[in-house]
Short mmCIF file of C-alpha atoms and ligand atoms in Angstrom, two decimals:
data_model
loop_
_atom_site.label_atom_id
_atom_site.label_comp_id
_atom_site.label_asym_id
_atom_site.label_seq_id
_atom_site.Cartn_x
_atom_site.Cartn_y
_atom_site.Cartn_z
CA UNK A 22 24.12 -14.23 -14.89
CA UNK A 23 23.97 -12.25 -12.21
CA UNK A 24 21.86 -9.90 -12.46
CA UNK A 25 23.61 -6.07 -12.08
CA UNK A 26 21.34 -3.59 -10.51
CA UNK A 27 20.51 0.08 -11.81
CA UNK A 28 21.67 3.13 -9.84
CA UNK A 29 22.24 6.90 -11.49
CA UNK A 30 21.28 5.31 -15.00
CA UNK A 31 23.16 2.87 -15.03
CA UNK A 32 23.01 -1.11 -14.58
CA UNK A 33 26.24 -1.71 -12.35
CA UNK A 34 27.48 -4.97 -10.50
CA UNK A 35 26.84 -5.73 -6.78
CA UNK A 36 28.73 -5.56 -4.03
CA UNK A 37 27.36 -8.31 -2.84
CA UNK A 38 29.00 -11.95 -3.07
CA UNK A 39 25.68 -14.09 -2.20
CA UNK A 40 23.68 -14.73 -4.95
CA UNK A 41 20.39 -16.81 -4.64
CA UNK A 42 19.10 -19.39 -8.19
CA UNK A 43 16.04 -17.32 -9.65
CA UNK A 44 13.87 -20.64 -10.67
CA UNK A 45 10.30 -21.09 -12.41
CA UNK A 46 8.17 -22.32 -9.88
CA UNK A 47 6.34 -24.00 -12.68
CA UNK A 48 9.65 -26.26 -14.71
CA UNK A 49 12.37 -25.56 -11.86
CA UNK A 50 14.74 -24.05 -14.42
CA UNK A 51 16.91 -22.36 -13.30
CA UNK A 52 16.77 -18.57 -14.30
CA UNK A 53 19.19 -16.55 -13.29
CA UNK A 54 21.21 -14.67 -10.50
CA UNK A 55 20.39 -12.73 -8.28
CA UNK A 56 22.80 -10.35 -5.83
CA UNK A 57 22.21 -10.43 -2.58
CA UNK A 58 23.36 -6.41 -1.91
CA UNK A 59 24.86 -4.93 0.22
CA UNK A 60 24.58 -1.84 2.34
CA UNK A 61 27.37 0.11 0.39
CA UNK A 62 24.81 -1.12 -2.38
CA UNK A 63 22.01 1.41 -1.04
CA UNK A 64 24.30 3.84 0.07
CA UNK A 65 25.52 4.28 -3.69
CA UNK A 66 21.45 4.61 -4.67
CA UNK A 67 20.59 6.99 -2.56
CA UNK A 68 24.00 9.69 -3.36
CA UNK A 69 22.78 9.16 -6.56
CA UNK A 70 18.79 10.09 -5.35
CA UNK A 71 19.89 12.87 -3.98
CA UNK A 72 22.09 14.39 -7.02
CA UNK A 73 19.15 13.39 -8.76
CA UNK A 74 16.75 14.67 -6.74
CA UNK A 75 18.43 18.66 -6.85
CA UNK A 76 16.91 18.90 -10.56
CA UNK A 77 14.09 16.07 -10.36
CA UNK A 78 12.37 18.60 -7.90
CA UNK A 79 12.75 21.30 -10.11
CA UNK A 80 11.36 19.93 -13.21
CA UNK A 81 7.82 21.23 -13.80
CA UNK A 82 5.06 18.32 -13.48
CA UNK A 83 3.97 18.69 -16.50
CA UNK A 84 7.91 17.21 -18.01
CA UNK A 85 8.03 15.22 -15.34
CA UNK A 86 4.78 12.47 -16.23
CA UNK A 87 5.94 12.50 -19.87
CA UNK A 88 8.84 10.30 -19.28
CA UNK A 89 5.70 7.98 -17.67
CA UNK A 90 3.86 9.60 -20.83
CA UNK A 91 6.44 7.28 -22.40
CA UNK A 92 6.81 4.15 -20.15
CA UNK A 93 2.92 3.49 -20.81
CA UNK A 94 3.77 3.59 -24.14
CA UNK A 95 7.44 1.49 -24.05
CA UNK A 96 5.16 -1.84 -22.00
CA UNK A 97 1.92 -1.65 -24.33
CA UNK A 98 4.71 -2.74 -26.55
CA UNK A 99 6.34 -4.99 -25.10
CA UNK A 100 3.36 -6.15 -23.27
CA UNK A 101 3.86 -9.97 -24.48
CA UNK A 102 7.38 -9.93 -22.37
CA UNK A 103 6.27 -8.46 -20.20
CA UNK A 104 3.23 -10.55 -19.77
CA UNK A 105 6.28 -13.81 -20.07
CA UNK A 106 8.87 -13.18 -17.29
CA UNK A 107 6.07 -12.44 -14.88
CA UNK A 108 5.29 -15.95 -15.55
CA UNK A 109 8.30 -18.06 -16.12
CA UNK A 110 9.83 -16.28 -12.76
CA UNK A 111 6.06 -16.33 -10.94
CA UNK A 112 3.93 -19.04 -11.98
CA UNK A 113 1.14 -17.06 -13.18
CA UNK A 114 -1.18 -18.17 -16.35
CA UNK A 115 -0.22 -15.84 -19.11
CA UNK A 116 -3.59 -14.75 -18.77
CA UNK A 117 -2.59 -13.85 -14.92
CA UNK A 118 0.17 -11.93 -15.74
CA UNK A 119 -1.29 -9.68 -18.36
CA UNK A 120 -4.68 -8.26 -15.90
CA UNK A 121 -0.72 -7.50 -13.41
CA UNK A 122 0.29 -5.21 -16.20
CA UNK A 123 -3.16 -3.70 -16.56
CA UNK A 124 -2.99 -2.80 -13.29
CA UNK A 125 -0.19 -1.44 -13.56
CA UNK A 126 -0.58 0.68 -16.18
CA UNK A 127 -3.52 2.37 -14.46
CA UNK A 128 -1.38 3.37 -11.95
CA UNK A 129 0.79 5.30 -14.33
CA UNK A 130 -2.24 6.72 -15.93
CA UNK A 131 -4.13 7.58 -13.18
CA UNK A 132 -0.18 9.75 -11.83
CA UNK A 133 -0.24 11.30 -14.91
CA UNK A 134 -2.83 13.66 -13.53
CA UNK A 135 -0.01 14.92 -10.95
CA UNK A 136 0.00 17.95 -12.10
CA UNK A 137 -3.40 18.57 -11.77
CA UNK A 138 -4.04 15.92 -7.90
CA UNK A 139 -1.02 17.93 -6.78
CA UNK A 140 -2.39 21.04 -6.53
CA UNK A 141 -2.84 22.62 -2.83
CA UNK A 142 -4.94 25.57 -1.67
CA UNK A 143 -4.94 29.04 -1.30
CA UNK A 144 -6.77 32.31 0.18
CA UNK A 145 -7.01 35.52 0.61
CA UNK A 146 -7.85 38.06 2.59
CA UNK A 147 -7.31 35.46 6.29
CA UNK A 148 -6.82 38.89 8.51
CA UNK A 149 -6.80 42.37 5.89
CA UNK A 150 -4.42 42.25 3.49
CA UNK A 151 -2.65 38.74 4.44
CA UNK A 152 -3.35 35.75 2.10
CA UNK A 153 -2.53 32.05 2.82
CA UNK A 154 -1.03 29.37 0.81
CA UNK A 155 0.02 25.30 0.77
CA UNK A 156 1.62 23.94 -1.82
CA UNK A 157 2.85 20.79 -2.02
CA UNK A 158 6.53 19.28 -2.58
CA UNK A 159 7.26 16.14 -2.84
CA UNK A 160 9.05 14.52 0.07
CA UNK A 161 12.66 13.68 -1.52
CA UNK A 162 14.68 9.63 -1.88
CA UNK A 163 12.06 7.46 -1.97
CA UNK A 164 12.46 3.69 -1.53
CA UNK A 165 9.72 1.34 -2.56
CA UNK A 166 10.07 -2.69 -1.04
CA UNK A 167 7.71 -5.21 -3.09
CA UNK A 168 6.69 -8.65 -2.10
CA UNK A 169 6.97 -11.43 -5.03
CA UNK A 170 3.55 -12.14 -6.05
CA UNK A 171 3.42 -9.34 -8.62
CA UNK A 172 6.62 -8.50 -9.45
CA UNK A 173 5.01 -5.67 -12.10
CA UNK A 174 2.19 -3.85 -10.07
CA UNK A 175 2.78 -3.62 -6.88
CA UNK A 176 5.16 -1.33 -7.59
CA UNK A 177 2.87 0.46 -9.32
CA UNK A 178 0.99 0.97 -6.88
CA UNK A 179 3.67 3.66 -5.85
CA UNK A 180 6.37 4.42 -8.63
CA UNK A 181 4.43 6.26 -10.46
CA UNK A 182 2.91 8.58 -8.25
CA UNK A 183 6.29 9.40 -6.41
CA UNK A 184 8.63 10.74 -9.14
CA UNK A 185 5.93 12.40 -11.00
CA UNK A 186 5.05 14.09 -6.77
CA UNK A 187 8.72 15.36 -7.88
CA UNK A 188 11.13 12.31 -5.64
CA UNK A 189 13.83 10.08 -6.36
CA UNK A 190 12.78 6.65 -6.34
CA UNK A 191 15.11 3.18 -4.94
CA UNK A 192 13.03 -0.21 -5.80
CA UNK A 193 13.79 -2.96 -3.72
CA UNK A 194 11.82 -6.37 -5.58
CA UNK A 195 11.07 -9.53 -4.16
CA UNK A 196 14.25 -11.13 -4.46
CA UNK A 197 12.00 -14.55 -5.32
CA UNK A 198 11.55 -12.46 -8.32
CA UNK A 199 13.82 -10.23 -10.20
CA UNK A 200 13.21 -9.98 -13.26
CA UNK A 201 9.92 -8.18 -13.45
CA UNK A 202 11.27 -4.38 -12.60
CA UNK A 203 14.30 -5.62 -14.18
CA UNK A 204 12.84 -5.62 -17.76
CA UNK A 205 10.61 -1.94 -16.50
CA UNK A 206 14.45 -0.54 -15.96
CA UNK A 207 15.92 -1.97 -18.62
CA UNK A 208 12.74 -0.08 -20.00
CA UNK A 209 12.25 3.44 -17.59
CA UNK A 210 16.17 3.85 -18.50
CA UNK A 211 14.52 3.98 -22.29
CA UNK A 212 12.06 7.35 -21.86
CA UNK A 213 14.98 8.59 -21.23
CA UNK A 214 13.94 9.98 -17.35
CA UNK A 215 17.41 11.83 -15.44
CA UNK A 216 19.58 9.70 -14.15
CA UNK A 217 19.59 8.51 -10.66
CA UNK A 218 15.76 9.64 -10.64
CA UNK A 219 14.84 5.74 -10.25
CA UNK A 220 17.60 3.43 -9.28
CA UNK A 221 17.25 -0.92 -8.87
CA UNK A 222 18.31 -2.92 -5.93
CA UNK A 223 18.76 -6.30 -5.88
CA UNK A 224 18.86 -8.25 -2.57
CA UNK A 225 16.51 -9.33 0.74
CA UNK A 226 17.00 -8.77 3.99
CA UNK A 227 20.61 -6.40 4.63
CA UNK A 228 19.69 -4.66 1.88
CA UNK A 229 16.19 -3.59 3.04
CA UNK A 230 17.74 -2.66 6.42
CA UNK A 231 20.26 -0.74 5.15
CA UNK A 232 17.28 1.36 2.95
CA UNK A 233 15.33 1.53 6.57
CA UNK A 234 18.11 3.23 8.41
CA UNK A 235 19.46 4.88 6.23
CA UNK A 236 18.84 9.29 6.90
CA UNK A 237 18.29 10.03 3.67
CA UNK A 238 15.81 7.90 2.39
CA UNK A 239 12.25 9.97 4.06
CA UNK A 240 9.75 7.81 2.70
CA UNK A 241 9.48 3.42 2.69
CA UNK A 242 7.00 1.95 0.87
CA UNK A 243 6.15 -1.37 1.19
CA UNK A 244 3.72 -4.48 0.38
CA UNK A 245 4.88 -8.83 1.99
CA UNK A 246 3.66 -10.64 5.03
CA UNK A 247 2.49 -8.84 7.85
CA UNK A 248 5.51 -9.93 10.72
CA UNK A 249 7.90 -7.85 7.55
CA UNK A 250 5.27 -5.47 7.50
CA UNK A 251 5.08 -4.77 10.84
CA UNK A 252 8.83 -5.62 12.15
CA UNK A 253 9.26 -2.35 8.89
CA UNK A 254 6.59 -0.23 9.62
CA UNK A 255 8.61 -0.06 13.17
CA UNK A 256 12.36 -0.02 12.29
CA UNK A 257 11.43 2.66 9.28
CA UNK A 258 9.51 5.30 12.11
CA UNK A 259 12.00 4.60 14.51
CA UNK A 260 14.48 6.01 11.99
CA UNK A 261 12.33 8.98 10.95
CA UNK A 262 10.51 8.61 7.55
CA UNK A 263 7.19 8.25 7.10
CA UNK A 264 5.64 4.55 6.62
CA UNK A 265 2.79 2.33 3.92
CA UNK A 266 3.10 -0.88 4.81
CA UNK A 267 1.19 -3.22 3.69
CA UNK A 268 0.62 -6.92 5.42
CA UNK A 269 -0.86 -10.05 4.59
CA UNK A 270 -4.56 -11.52 5.41
CA UNK A 271 -6.95 -13.78 5.72
CA UNK A 272 -10.13 -12.33 3.42
CA UNK A 273 -13.41 -14.17 4.77
CA UNK A 274 -16.18 -14.06 1.98
CA UNK A 275 -19.85 -15.07 3.50
CA UNK A 276 -22.61 -16.53 0.36
CA UNK A 277 -26.82 -15.80 1.69
CA UNK A 278 -29.61 -18.17 0.74
CA UNK A 279 -30.70 -15.60 -1.80
CA UNK A 280 -27.16 -15.09 -3.66
CA UNK A 281 -26.90 -15.66 -7.33
CA UNK A 282 -25.86 -18.94 -7.21
CA UNK A 283 -23.86 -19.97 -10.99
CA UNK A 284 -22.01 -17.00 -10.80
CA UNK A 285 -21.03 -16.55 -7.18
CA UNK A 286 -19.88 -20.31 -6.94
CA UNK A 287 -18.12 -18.83 -10.52
CA UNK A 288 -16.71 -15.80 -8.66
CA UNK A 289 -15.36 -17.71 -5.56
CA UNK A 290 -13.80 -19.95 -7.37
CA UNK A 291 -11.92 -17.35 -9.16
CA UNK A 292 -10.58 -15.75 -5.99
CA UNK A 293 -9.78 -18.35 -4.36
CA UNK A 294 -7.91 -20.06 -6.56
CA UNK A 295 -6.06 -17.81 -9.50
CA UNK A 296 -3.32 -16.60 -9.14
CA UNK A 297 -2.98 -19.89 -7.25
CA UNK A 298 -4.25 -18.11 -4.29
CA UNK A 299 -1.01 -16.47 -3.81
CA UNK A 300 -3.00 -12.87 -4.07
CA UNK A 301 -3.65 -10.77 -0.51
CA UNK A 302 -7.59 -10.53 -1.35
CA UNK A 303 -8.31 -13.97 -1.94
CA UNK A 304 -11.01 -15.60 -0.40
CA UNK A 305 -9.43 -17.88 2.15
CA UNK A 306 -12.80 -18.49 4.15
CA UNK A 307 -15.79 -19.11 2.32
CA UNK A 308 -18.68 -19.43 5.28
CA UNK A 309 -22.25 -20.15 4.37
CA UNK A 310 -25.22 -18.23 6.13
CA UNK A 311 -27.70 -20.69 6.10
CA UNK A 312 -28.83 -23.47 3.86
CA UNK A 313 -26.96 -21.35 1.58
CA UNK A 314 -24.59 -24.78 2.29
CA UNK A 315 -27.01 -27.14 0.69
CA UNK A 316 -25.93 -25.12 -3.16
CA UNK A 317 -22.70 -23.51 -2.49
CA UNK A 318 -20.02 -25.74 -1.62
CA UNK A 319 -21.76 -28.99 -3.89
CA UNK A 320 -20.89 -25.89 -7.31
CA UNK A 321 -18.26 -25.59 -5.71
CA UNK A 322 -16.28 -28.85 -4.86
CA UNK A 323 -16.72 -29.25 -8.84
CA UNK A 324 -15.36 -25.84 -10.12
CA UNK A 325 -11.54 -26.92 -8.26
CA UNK A 326 -12.25 -30.32 -9.51
CA UNK A 327 -12.32 -28.96 -13.17
CA UNK A 328 -9.79 -26.79 -12.68
CA UNK A 329 -6.54 -26.70 -15.17
CA UNK A 330 -3.34 -26.59 -13.51
CA UNK A 331 -0.33 -26.15 -15.24
CA UNK A 332 2.93 -24.64 -16.70
CA UNK A 333 1.32 -20.56 -16.52
CA UNK A 334 3.19 -20.24 -20.02
CA UNK A 335 1.30 -22.67 -22.02
CA UNK A 336 -2.46 -22.57 -23.25
CA UNK A 337 -6.13 -23.13 -21.73
CA UNK A 338 -4.03 -23.44 -18.13
CA UNK A 339 -5.95 -22.06 -14.98
CA UNK A 340 -3.96 -22.57 -12.57
CA UNK A 341 0.11 -22.13 -12.66
CA UNK A 342 2.01 -23.75 -9.36
CA UNK A 343 3.01 -21.87 -5.81
CA UNK A 344 5.99 -20.13 -5.86
CA UNK A 345 8.81 -22.26 -3.77
CA UNK A 346 9.27 -25.63 -1.82
CA UNK A 347 8.25 -24.27 0.92
CA UNK A 348 5.33 -22.65 0.22
CA UNK A 349 4.53 -26.17 -0.81
CA UNK A 350 4.85 -27.59 1.65
CA UNK A 351 3.64 -25.54 4.20
CA UNK A 352 0.17 -25.23 2.60
CA UNK A 353 -0.03 -28.68 2.32
CA UNK A 354 0.96 -29.15 6.33
CA UNK A 355 -1.52 -26.22 6.69
CA UNK A 356 -4.61 -28.70 4.87
CA UNK A 357 -3.02 -31.61 7.51
CA UNK A 358 -3.45 -29.72 10.35
CA UNK A 359 -6.72 -28.70 9.22
CA UNK A 360 -8.38 -32.21 8.50
CA UNK A 361 -6.56 -33.12 11.58
CA UNK A 362 -8.91 -31.14 13.53
CA UNK A 363 -12.28 -32.06 12.30
CA UNK A 364 -12.46 -30.88 8.52
CA UNK A 365 -13.24 -31.79 5.35
CA UNK A 366 -11.66 -32.42 2.76
CA UNK A 367 -14.33 -32.56 -0.18
CA UNK A 368 -11.36 -31.96 -3.54
CA UNK A 369 -7.47 -32.17 -1.96
CA UNK A 370 -5.31 -30.63 -4.69
CA UNK A 371 -2.15 -31.37 -2.18
CA UNK A 372 -0.41 -34.43 -4.13
CA UNK A 373 -0.58 -32.96 -7.45
CA UNK A 374 0.85 -33.88 -10.31
CA UNK A 375 1.09 -32.19 -13.71
CA UNK A 376 2.38 -34.34 -16.43
CA UNK A 377 5.62 -32.88 -17.76
CA UNK A 378 5.97 -30.91 -14.88
CA UNK A 379 6.41 -33.59 -11.82
CA UNK A 380 9.31 -31.55 -9.99
CA UNK A 381 7.03 -28.47 -10.26
CA UNK A 382 5.13 -26.53 -7.45
CA UNK A 383 1.85 -27.28 -7.94
CA UNK A 384 -1.32 -27.65 -5.31
CA UNK A 385 -4.10 -27.88 -6.94
CA UNK A 386 -7.55 -25.82 -5.65
CA UNK A 387 -8.17 -27.18 -2.05
CA UNK A 388 -12.25 -27.29 -0.98
CA UNK A 389 -12.01 -28.08 2.60
CA UNK A 390 -15.16 -28.16 4.17
CA UNK A 391 -16.32 -28.12 8.03
CA UNK A 392 -13.38 -25.73 9.40
CA UNK A 393 -13.56 -24.63 12.58
CA UNK A 394 -14.22 -21.22 13.21
CA UNK A 395 -11.40 -20.89 15.56
CA UNK A 396 -8.80 -23.39 14.78
CA UNK A 397 -5.58 -22.20 13.02
CA UNK A 398 -6.60 -22.66 9.05
CA UNK A 399 -9.31 -20.08 9.75
CA UNK A 400 -6.79 -17.57 11.31
CA UNK A 401 -3.34 -18.66 9.20
CA UNK A 402 -3.42 -16.88 5.98
CA UNK A 403 -2.65 -19.91 3.85
CA UNK A 404 -1.21 -18.26 0.18
CA UNK A 405 -2.14 -21.36 -1.54
CA UNK A 406 -4.70 -22.38 -3.82
CA UNK A 407 -7.85 -23.67 -0.95
CA UNK A 408 -10.23 -22.22 0.76
CA UNK A 409 -12.27 -23.25 3.99
CA UNK A 410 -16.16 -23.44 4.26
CA UNK A 411 -17.13 -22.78 7.43
CA UNK A 412 -21.46 -23.08 7.98
CA UNK A 413 -23.49 -20.24 9.80
CA UNK A 414 -27.25 -19.72 10.74
CA UNK A 415 -27.33 -15.74 10.18
CA UNK A 416 -25.51 -12.70 8.76
CA UNK A 417 -24.71 -11.34 12.28
CA UNK A 418 -22.76 -15.01 13.01
CA UNK A 419 -20.93 -13.70 9.63
CA UNK A 420 -19.67 -10.75 9.98
CA UNK A 421 -18.58 -11.45 14.01
CA UNK A 422 -16.27 -13.74 11.98
CA UNK A 423 -15.32 -11.63 9.93
CA UNK A 424 -14.56 -8.73 12.37
CA UNK A 425 -13.10 -11.64 14.78
CA UNK A 426 -9.77 -11.96 12.31
CA UNK A 427 -6.16 -10.71 13.15
CA UNK A 428 -6.84 -8.83 9.61
CA UNK A 429 -8.50 -6.63 7.54
CA UNK A 430 -7.62 -6.17 4.11
CA UNK A 431 -10.45 -7.71 2.13
CA UNK A 432 -14.54 -8.77 3.11
CA UNK A 433 -17.18 -9.80 0.39
CA UNK A 434 -21.10 -10.77 1.16
CA UNK A 435 -22.78 -12.83 -2.18
CA UNK A 436 -26.30 -11.85 -1.55
CA UNK A 437 -29.49 -10.14 -3.85
CA UNK A 438 -30.32 -7.93 -1.32
CA UNK A 439 -29.80 -4.16 -1.23
CA UNK A 440 -30.28 -4.05 3.04
CA UNK A 441 -27.65 -6.58 3.74
CA UNK A 442 -25.10 -5.41 1.58
CA UNK A 443 -25.71 -1.83 3.30
CA UNK A 444 -25.72 -4.04 6.27
CA UNK A 445 -22.56 -5.98 5.65
CA UNK A 446 -20.32 -2.40 4.81
CA UNK A 447 -21.64 -0.81 7.39
CA UNK A 448 -20.38 -3.52 9.93
CA UNK A 449 -17.97 -5.20 8.68
CA UNK A 450 -14.18 -4.83 10.04
CA UNK A 451 -11.94 -4.47 6.53
CA UNK A 452 -10.94 -1.77 4.74
CA UNK A 453 -11.55 -3.51 0.82
CA UNK A 454 -15.70 -4.74 1.09
CA UNK A 455 -16.36 -7.00 -1.71
CA UNK A 456 -20.95 -7.24 -2.68
CA UNK A 457 -21.06 -10.17 -5.81
CA UNK A 458 -16.84 -9.56 -5.89
CA UNK A 459 -14.89 -11.21 -4.89
CA UNK A 460 -11.66 -10.10 -5.83
CA UNK A 461 -11.96 -5.78 -4.51
CA UNK A 462 -9.39 -4.70 -5.33
CA UNK A 463 -9.28 -1.27 -6.02
CA UNK A 464 -8.97 0.56 -9.22
CA UNK A 465 -5.68 3.00 -9.62
CA UNK A 466 -7.87 6.19 -8.69
CA UNK A 467 -8.87 4.48 -5.29
CA UNK A 468 -6.26 4.06 -2.43
CA UNK A 469 -5.81 0.22 -1.12
CA UNK A 470 -7.33 0.36 2.19
CA UNK A 471 -5.96 -2.83 4.69
CA UNK A 472 -6.76 -2.64 7.54
CA UNK A 473 -6.39 -4.28 10.93
CA UNK A 474 -2.94 -6.66 10.59
CA UNK A 475 -3.32 -5.71 6.61
CA UNK A 476 -2.03 -2.56 7.15
CA UNK A 477 0.53 -0.56 8.64
CA UNK A 478 0.42 3.62 8.44
CA UNK A 479 -1.93 5.77 8.15
CA UNK A 480 -1.65 6.80 4.64
CA UNK A 481 -2.94 3.90 1.76
CA UNK A 482 -1.16 3.22 -1.39
CA UNK A 483 -3.08 4.70 -4.86
CA UNK A 484 -5.75 7.49 -5.45
CA UNK A 485 -5.23 11.05 -4.06
CA UNK A 486 -4.04 9.25 -0.47
CA UNK A 487 -0.21 8.25 -3.12
CA UNK A 488 0.03 12.00 -3.50
CA UNK A 489 -0.46 12.31 -0.09
CA UNK A 490 2.08 9.94 1.06
CA UNK A 491 5.02 11.41 -1.64
CA UNK A 492 4.54 15.57 -0.61
CA UNK A 493 4.12 17.46 2.36
CA UNK A 494 2.86 20.40 2.54
CA UNK A 495 3.38 24.26 3.10
CA UNK A 496 1.45 26.81 4.44
CA UNK A 497 2.59 30.05 3.50
CA UNK A 498 1.24 33.00 5.36
CA UNK A 499 2.22 36.19 2.97
CA UNK A 500 1.82 39.88 3.07
CA UNK A 501 3.01 43.34 1.77
CA UNK A 502 3.34 46.36 2.26
CA UNK A 503 2.24 49.14 0.03
CA UNK A 504 0.37 52.01 -0.22
CA UNK A 505 -2.91 50.25 -1.34
CA UNK A 506 -2.48 47.68 1.47
CA UNK A 507 -1.56 50.52 5.03
CA UNK A 508 -4.85 52.81 3.87
CA UNK A 509 -5.98 49.81 5.89
P1 NAD B 12 7.28 -10.88 2.34
O1 NAD B 12 7.12 -10.62 3.53
O2 NAD B 12 8.30 -12.62 2.47
O3 NAD B 12 8.47 -10.85 1.18
C1 NAD B 12 7.73 -8.86 1.27
C2 NAD B 12 9.52 -8.51 0.92
O4 NAD B 12 10.77 -8.59 2.34
C3 NAD B 12 9.90 -8.19 0.07
O5 NAD B 12 11.25 -8.05 -0.88
C4 NAD B 12 11.80 -9.42 1.11
O6 NAD B 12 12.79 -9.63 0.52
C5 NAD B 12 11.47 -8.50 2.27
N1 NAD B 12 11.62 -9.44 3.32
C6 NAD B 12 11.72 -10.61 3.88
N2 NAD B 12 12.32 -10.73 4.76
C7 NAD B 12 12.87 -9.39 5.22
C8 NAD B 12 13.32 -9.69 6.72
N3 NAD B 12 13.22 -10.49 7.36
N4 NAD B 12 13.47 -8.31 6.33
C9 NAD B 12 13.55 -7.11 5.79
N5 NAD B 12 13.40 -7.32 5.11
C10 NAD B 12 12.41 -8.94 4.68
O7 NAD B 12 6.54 -11.59 1.09
P2 NAD B 12 6.02 -11.92 0.41
O8 NAD B 12 5.98 -13.29 0.02
O9 NAD B 12 7.30 -11.45 -0.89
O10 NAD B 12 4.71 -12.00 -0.19
C11 NAD B 12 4.00 -12.45 0.31
C12 NAD B 12 2.90 -11.82 0.29
O11 NAD B 12 2.50 -10.17 0.88
C13 NAD B 12 1.43 -12.53 1.85
O12 NAD B 12 2.00 -12.57 3.24
C14 NAD B 12 0.05 -11.57 1.42
O13 NAD B 12 -0.25 -11.53 1.96
C15 NAD B 12 1.11 -10.00 1.47
N6 NAD B 12 0.63 -9.17 0.42
C16 NAD B 12 0.27 -8.53 0.37
C17 NAD B 12 -0.47 -7.51 -0.43
C18 NAD B 12 -1.63 -5.83 0.35
O14 NAD B 12 -2.18 -5.29 -1.20
N7 NAD B 12 -2.21 -6.03 1.09
C19 NAD B 12 -0.30 -7.32 -1.69
C20 NAD B 12 0.10 -8.55 -1.78
C21 NAD B 12 0.51 -9.15 -0.75
#
């Protein structure tokens, strides 16, 4: 079947005649086909969103959030099938899919606070008898363009806030994993949201360009790789839109000699190999300081070797496949290149053959030591289960390496020293910092704060910054003449 779009409260066939297969990366089963929607599909969705906006913005915030409460309940009631949908199209384990939904729900819960969060402020008597107030109004039609690696959670970094603030929305999921949003839009339909408030467009580049160029779309939220994030940022801005673009990453973790050995290794392995390394907050480079190298590398090698890899739908599996054959090849190529440049393959997962799934896009956890700190592997986002280790002698050297990188999504430190932790928090140039944490993912009530090439824009997703992004401020200065004020 070819997936339909959801426009104006109805499932509609796309005008795109070109379609792509949606493939389960573990089994290579073809799950469905996704259409590459055309410019006219986006135009129809914009028309629906524009019509819906007129009344939606007048719907009281308290009434708007009732749909979110319903959506949360529906997600919870359908949780098992929603987890299976993510795992089937994306490959991660069911436990990882469940974690993703928890994070999505958390964003719905925070957005349900809109009647308070969206309030402005005011001051009486800015001059005699004159009052001034700031009110927040929705920006209008907004669009969300999402990547493949969190098909459920990432649209929820934006969608609940956008609609709770009174905007209407067009979601364009990754063409590699469109089934999850298809399911969510079935649930959105069941909430009874007015027609046109939320719309779903399947597709790829043409649909994205149509969104970026459409004059009626006021705001764009993007998550994906850095080159595309930069492209979307530039193009959306040049068409007069407000835009927030979260990009790629290369996340370093620093291990000091005084870190807790058992917990540090476990946390680091979960960060590097969880979701098969396909997380924008995956640890990708481990920098051992001084004698930490003596225990870290040996213990994490054992953890890497024993991780159970397979079909994420099966119980006991700890890591699934990567998303495509191209990803598998690219990751293997980067490992090959690093070894040729002098890195030592302590655990080499490239020739993974998983029983019953021999053709799946699997790579087992891979651990490389003595990685060149200025080589390709140290500078490139691998987006696979590969951890490179670099040895250094001081924390200053390690922080300098963190700050030399082009990305700034996350940096973590493992230590038992408060002073070292403070120094790191103060000096490290990254927007999400972990201290004895391996995946420093901000909760929904904090902003997801990427820096440098990991983020293009000003206001980040989630929390108060989401409210800022999805509203425009209006300031009213007010004076009323009557006998009472005339006396002044
Ligand atoms: P991607 O950049 O290939 O795709 C993201 C979106 O952009 C998709 O919807 C896709 O259809 C669209 N797109 C792709 N090429 C395009 C083009 N040429 N023109 C217009 N649109 C285009 O990213 P991906 O492979 O789906 O996701 C993985 C990347 O996302 C990684 O780099 C990862 O670090 C990043 N990511 C970042 C965060 C974060 O919070 N910073 C979170 C998750 C993923």
